[in-house]
XYZ file of C-alpha atoms in Angstrom:
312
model
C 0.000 0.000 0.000
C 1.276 3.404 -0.632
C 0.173 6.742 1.094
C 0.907 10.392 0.113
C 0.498 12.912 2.154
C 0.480 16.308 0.447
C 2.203 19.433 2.786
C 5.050 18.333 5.356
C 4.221 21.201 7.946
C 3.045 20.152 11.428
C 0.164 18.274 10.463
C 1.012 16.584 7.452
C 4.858 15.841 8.883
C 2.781 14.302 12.392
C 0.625 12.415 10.113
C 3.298 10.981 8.307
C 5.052 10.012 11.014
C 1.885 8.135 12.675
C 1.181 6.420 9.385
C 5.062 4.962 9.357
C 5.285 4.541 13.090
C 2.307 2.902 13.274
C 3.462 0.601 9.714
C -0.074 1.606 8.393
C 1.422 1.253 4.600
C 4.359 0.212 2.821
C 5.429 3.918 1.556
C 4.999 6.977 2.696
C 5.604 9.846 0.282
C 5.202 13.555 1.583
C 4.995 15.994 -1.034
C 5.775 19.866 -0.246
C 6.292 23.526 -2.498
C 9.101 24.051 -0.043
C 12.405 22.844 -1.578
C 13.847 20.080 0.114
C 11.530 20.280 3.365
C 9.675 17.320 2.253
C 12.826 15.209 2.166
C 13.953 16.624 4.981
C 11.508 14.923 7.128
C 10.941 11.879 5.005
C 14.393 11.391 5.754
C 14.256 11.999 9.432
C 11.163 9.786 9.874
C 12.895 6.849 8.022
C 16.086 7.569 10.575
C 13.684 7.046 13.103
C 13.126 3.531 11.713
C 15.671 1.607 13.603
C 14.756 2.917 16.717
C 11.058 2.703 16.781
C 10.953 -0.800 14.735
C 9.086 -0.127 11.709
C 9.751 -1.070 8.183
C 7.476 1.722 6.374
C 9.526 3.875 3.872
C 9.110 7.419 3.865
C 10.238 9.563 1.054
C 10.376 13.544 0.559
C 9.665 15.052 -2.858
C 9.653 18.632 -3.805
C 6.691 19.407 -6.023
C 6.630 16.116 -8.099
C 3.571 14.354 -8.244
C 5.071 11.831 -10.640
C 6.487 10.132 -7.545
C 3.085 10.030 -5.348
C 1.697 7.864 -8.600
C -0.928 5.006 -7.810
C -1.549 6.096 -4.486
C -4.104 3.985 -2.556
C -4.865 6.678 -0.289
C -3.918 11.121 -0.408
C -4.164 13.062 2.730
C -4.459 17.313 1.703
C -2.659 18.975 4.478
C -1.497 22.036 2.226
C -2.442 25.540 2.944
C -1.941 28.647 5.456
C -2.663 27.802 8.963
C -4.867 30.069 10.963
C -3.024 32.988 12.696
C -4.254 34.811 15.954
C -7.575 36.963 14.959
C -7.792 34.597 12.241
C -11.347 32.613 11.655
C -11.547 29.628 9.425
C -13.421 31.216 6.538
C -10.384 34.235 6.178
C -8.429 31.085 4.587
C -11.166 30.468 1.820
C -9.527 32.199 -1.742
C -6.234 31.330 -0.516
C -6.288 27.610 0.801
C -9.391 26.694 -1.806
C -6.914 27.571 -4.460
C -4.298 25.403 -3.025
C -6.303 22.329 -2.560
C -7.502 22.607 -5.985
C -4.258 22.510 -7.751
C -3.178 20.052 -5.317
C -6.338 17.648 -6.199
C -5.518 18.004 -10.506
C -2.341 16.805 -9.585
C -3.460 13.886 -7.077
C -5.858 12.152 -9.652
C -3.642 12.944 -12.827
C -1.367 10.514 -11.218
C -3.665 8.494 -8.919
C -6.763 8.324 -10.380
C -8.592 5.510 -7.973
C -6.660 7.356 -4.688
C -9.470 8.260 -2.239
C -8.449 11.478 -0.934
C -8.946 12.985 2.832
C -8.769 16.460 3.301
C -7.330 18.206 6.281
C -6.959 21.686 4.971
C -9.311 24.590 6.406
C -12.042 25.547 6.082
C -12.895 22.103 6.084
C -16.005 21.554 5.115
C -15.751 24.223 2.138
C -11.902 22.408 1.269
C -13.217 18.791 1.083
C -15.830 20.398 -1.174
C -13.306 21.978 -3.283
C -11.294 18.680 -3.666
C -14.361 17.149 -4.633
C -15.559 19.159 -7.516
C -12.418 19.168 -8.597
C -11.470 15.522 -8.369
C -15.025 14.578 -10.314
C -14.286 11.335 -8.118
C -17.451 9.841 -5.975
C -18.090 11.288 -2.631
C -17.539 8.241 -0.923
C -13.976 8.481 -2.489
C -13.571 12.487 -1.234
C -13.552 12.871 2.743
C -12.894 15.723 5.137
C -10.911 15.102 8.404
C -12.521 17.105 11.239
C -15.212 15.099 13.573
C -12.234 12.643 14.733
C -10.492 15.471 15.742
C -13.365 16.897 17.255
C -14.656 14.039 19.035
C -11.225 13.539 20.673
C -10.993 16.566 22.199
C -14.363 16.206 23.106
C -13.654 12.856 24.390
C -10.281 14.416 26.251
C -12.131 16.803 27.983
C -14.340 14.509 29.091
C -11.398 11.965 30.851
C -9.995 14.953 32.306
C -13.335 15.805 33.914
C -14.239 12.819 35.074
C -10.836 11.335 36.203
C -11.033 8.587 33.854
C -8.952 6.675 31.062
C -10.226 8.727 27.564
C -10.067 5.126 26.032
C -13.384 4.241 27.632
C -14.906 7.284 26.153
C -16.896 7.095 22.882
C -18.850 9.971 20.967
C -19.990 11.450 17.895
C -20.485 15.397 16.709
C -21.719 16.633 13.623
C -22.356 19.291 11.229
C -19.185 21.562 10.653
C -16.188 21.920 11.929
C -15.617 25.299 13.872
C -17.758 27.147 16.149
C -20.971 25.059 14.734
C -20.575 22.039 15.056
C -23.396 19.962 16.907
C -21.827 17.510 19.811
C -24.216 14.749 20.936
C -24.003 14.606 24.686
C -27.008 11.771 24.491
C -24.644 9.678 22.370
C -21.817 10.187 24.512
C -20.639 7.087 26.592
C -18.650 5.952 28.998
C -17.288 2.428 29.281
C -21.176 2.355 28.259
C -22.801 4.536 30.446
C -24.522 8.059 29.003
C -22.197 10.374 30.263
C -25.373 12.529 31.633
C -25.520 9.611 34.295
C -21.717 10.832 35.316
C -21.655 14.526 34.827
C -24.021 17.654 35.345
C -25.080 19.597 32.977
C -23.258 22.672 33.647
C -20.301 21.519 33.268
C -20.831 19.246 30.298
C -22.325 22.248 28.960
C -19.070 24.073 29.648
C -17.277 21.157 27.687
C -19.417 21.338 24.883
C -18.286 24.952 24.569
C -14.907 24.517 24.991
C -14.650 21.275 22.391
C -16.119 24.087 19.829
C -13.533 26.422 20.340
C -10.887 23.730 20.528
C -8.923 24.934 18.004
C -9.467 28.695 18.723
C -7.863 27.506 22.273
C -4.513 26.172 20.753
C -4.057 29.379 18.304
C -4.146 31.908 21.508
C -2.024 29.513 23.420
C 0.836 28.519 20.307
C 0.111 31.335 17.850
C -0.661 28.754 15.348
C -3.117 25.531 14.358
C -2.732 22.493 15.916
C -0.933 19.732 14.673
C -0.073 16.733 16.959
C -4.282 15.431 17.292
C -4.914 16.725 13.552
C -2.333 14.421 12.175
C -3.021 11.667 14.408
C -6.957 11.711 13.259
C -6.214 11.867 9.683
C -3.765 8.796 10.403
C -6.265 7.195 12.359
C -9.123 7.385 8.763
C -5.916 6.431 6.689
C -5.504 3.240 8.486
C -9.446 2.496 8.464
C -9.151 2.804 4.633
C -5.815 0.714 4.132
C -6.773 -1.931 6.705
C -10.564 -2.310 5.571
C -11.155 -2.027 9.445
C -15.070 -0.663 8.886
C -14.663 1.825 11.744
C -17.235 4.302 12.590
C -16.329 7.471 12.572
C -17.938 11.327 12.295
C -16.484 12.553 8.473
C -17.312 15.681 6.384
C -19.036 14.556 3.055
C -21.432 15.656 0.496
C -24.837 15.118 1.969
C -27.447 14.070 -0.731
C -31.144 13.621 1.123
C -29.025 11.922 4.450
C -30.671 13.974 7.585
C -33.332 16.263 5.032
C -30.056 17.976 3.335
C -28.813 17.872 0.242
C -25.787 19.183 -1.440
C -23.921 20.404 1.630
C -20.773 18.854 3.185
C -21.223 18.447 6.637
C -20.000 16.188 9.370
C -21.729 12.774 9.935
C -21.442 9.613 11.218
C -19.589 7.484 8.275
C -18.363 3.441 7.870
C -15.182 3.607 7.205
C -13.613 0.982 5.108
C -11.543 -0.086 1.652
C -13.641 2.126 -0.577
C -13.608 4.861 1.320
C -16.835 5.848 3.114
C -19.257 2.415 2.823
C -21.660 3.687 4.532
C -23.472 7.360 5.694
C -25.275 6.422 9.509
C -28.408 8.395 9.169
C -29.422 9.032 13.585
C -32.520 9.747 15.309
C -32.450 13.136 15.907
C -34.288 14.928 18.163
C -35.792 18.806 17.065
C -33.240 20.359 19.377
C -30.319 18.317 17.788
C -31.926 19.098 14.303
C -32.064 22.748 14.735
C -28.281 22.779 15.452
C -27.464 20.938 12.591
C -29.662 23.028 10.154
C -27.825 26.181 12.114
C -24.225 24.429 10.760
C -25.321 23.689 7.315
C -26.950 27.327 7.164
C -22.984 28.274 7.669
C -21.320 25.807 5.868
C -23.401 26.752 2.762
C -22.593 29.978 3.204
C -19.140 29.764 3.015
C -19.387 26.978 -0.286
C -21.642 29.902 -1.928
C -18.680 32.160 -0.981
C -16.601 29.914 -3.111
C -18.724 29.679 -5.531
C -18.474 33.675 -6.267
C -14.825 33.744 -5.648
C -14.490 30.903 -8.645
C -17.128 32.639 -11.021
C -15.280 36.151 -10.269
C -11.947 34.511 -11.947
C-alpha cells in the first residue's frame, strides 16, 4: 500500500510520522512547495526507523507528483494555517486555491486514490477537492469530527478522572464554532455520560470542544498539529486496513438527515472504498435545529466559493 500525504508542515509531517510509526502502509511519500523540506523529514522519519521498529519507507519530494503515482490513499494537508484573529473562513480564496491545484495533480497521477482532506475551512476544502477531483463522494472525505470528538472525548477523561479510552462519541455538522456535539450519544465504558456529569459543566465542555482549536491558536500562535495528524492517520488506516470503523467525516450530503448538497459532518463506515456507509441518527428537534444552524454556515461559506471561482 502506498500513502501520500500532500504538505510536510506540522500536520502533514505528524501524520506521516503516525502512518510509518504505526506501519499503516508500505510507503509513505510527503509531497511539499518548499524545496527540500519534504525530504527533509521523510528522511528523518525513516532515521527514526531503527529505533522505533518499523519497516514503512518514507520519502520527501519537492513538487513532483510523478512520484506520489498510484496512491491507494492522499491526505491534503497544504495551505496557510490560521493565525491569531484569524477565523476559518479568512483562509477560503487562498487555501481553496491550493487544494484545488493540489487535487488536478493527485488524480492525474492516482486516479482511484481516495483522498482525505485536512486543509481549512474544512467543510468548504473537502468540497473543493471534490468538484475538482469529479471522483465519488464516498472516495472524497474531510478530516474534522475525529479530531473533534477527541478533544471532546479528552475533555471529558480529564473531567471525570477517567482513562479517555473508555470514552466514545460522535459530533456533527461543521467543523468550527458550529458544530453539533451529541451529549445523548456520549458514553462511557457504556454509560450516558449525563448519568456521570451535570449539565453545567458538560455544557461548559461542549463549549470549549467548539472552540478547541481557537484555544490552541491563543495559546501557540498557530493551528494544531499533533491530534490533527493523528486523526487523519487514524481514517488512513481504516481505509488501508478495511477495518469498517465508525467514525464522524465531512461529506457531500445528498437527502441523508433532510439535506442535500452540503458537506457536513456525519457519522460514516469507514472501510476499503472509502466511506461504505453514511449512519443516518434519530435526531431529536433540538439536535436538528443545530445541525440546520451548521449547514446554514457551511453553505454559506461553499456559496462564498462559488463567487470567488465565477469572479476569476
Amino acid at each position: 500500500m502506498k500513502v501520500t500525504v500532500v504538505g510536510a508542515g506540522n500536520v502533514g509531517a505528524t501524520c506521516a510520522d503516525v502512518l510509518a510509526y504505526r506501519e499503516i502502509a508500505n510507503e509513505v511519500v510527503l509531497v511539499d512547495i518548499k524545496e527540500g523540506f519534504a525530504e527533509g523529514k521523510a528522511l528523518d522519519i525513516w532515521q527514526k526507523a531503527p529505533i522505533n521498529l518499523y519497516d514503512t519507507r518514507t520519502v520527501g519530494v519537492t513538487n513532483d507528483y510523478s512520484k506520489t503515482a498510484d496512491s491507494d490513499v492522499v491526505v491534503i494537508t497544504s495551505g496557510l494555517p490560521r493565525k491569531p484573529g484569524m477565523t476559518r473562513d479568512d483562509l477560503i480564496s487562498t487555501n481553496a486555491g491550493i487544494v484545488q491545484s493540489v487535487t488536478e495533480n493527485i488524480v492525474k497521477h492516482s486516479p482511484n486514490a481516495i483522498i482525505i482532506v485536512v486543509s481549512n475551512p474544512l467543510d468548504v476544502m473537502t468540497y473543493a477537492a471534490h468538484i475538482t477531483s469529479k471522483l465519488p463522494r464516498t472516495r472524497v472525505m474531510g478530516m474534522a469530527g475525529i479530531l473533534d470528538t477527541a478533544r471532546y472525548r479528552a475533555f471529558l477523561a480529564e473531567a471525570l478522572n477517567v482513562s479517555p479510552k473508555d470514552i466514545q462519541a460522535v459530533l456533527m455538522g461543521g467543523h468550527g464554532d458550529t458544530m453539533v456535539p451529541l451529549p445523548r450519544y456520549t458514553t462511557v465504558g457504556g454509560i450516558p455520560v449525563t448519568e456521570l456529569i451535570d449539565e453545567e459543566t458538560l455544557n461548559a465542555i461542549v463549549d470549549r470542544t467548539k472552540n478547541g482549536g481557537g484555544e490552541l491558536v491563543k495559546l501557540m500562535g498557530t493551528s494544531a498539529w499533533y491530534a490533527p495528524g493523528s486523526a487523519a492517520a487514524q481514517m488512513v488506516e481504516a481505509i488501508v486496513r478495511d477495518q469498517r470503523r465508525v467514525f464522524p467525516v465531512c461529506v457531500k450530503l445528498e437527502g441523508e438527515y433532510g439535506i442535500d448538497g452540503v458537506y457536513l459532518g456525519v457519522p460514516v463506515i469507514l472501510g476499503k472504498n472509502g466511506i461504505e456507509k453514511i449512519i443516518e441518527l434519530q435526531l431529536n428537534d433540538d439536535e436538528k435545529q443545530l445541525l440546520e444552524t451548521s449547514r446554514g454556515h457551511v453553505k454559506e461559506v461553499m456559496d462564498a466559493l462559488d463567487n470567488i471561482n465565477a469572479a476569476k
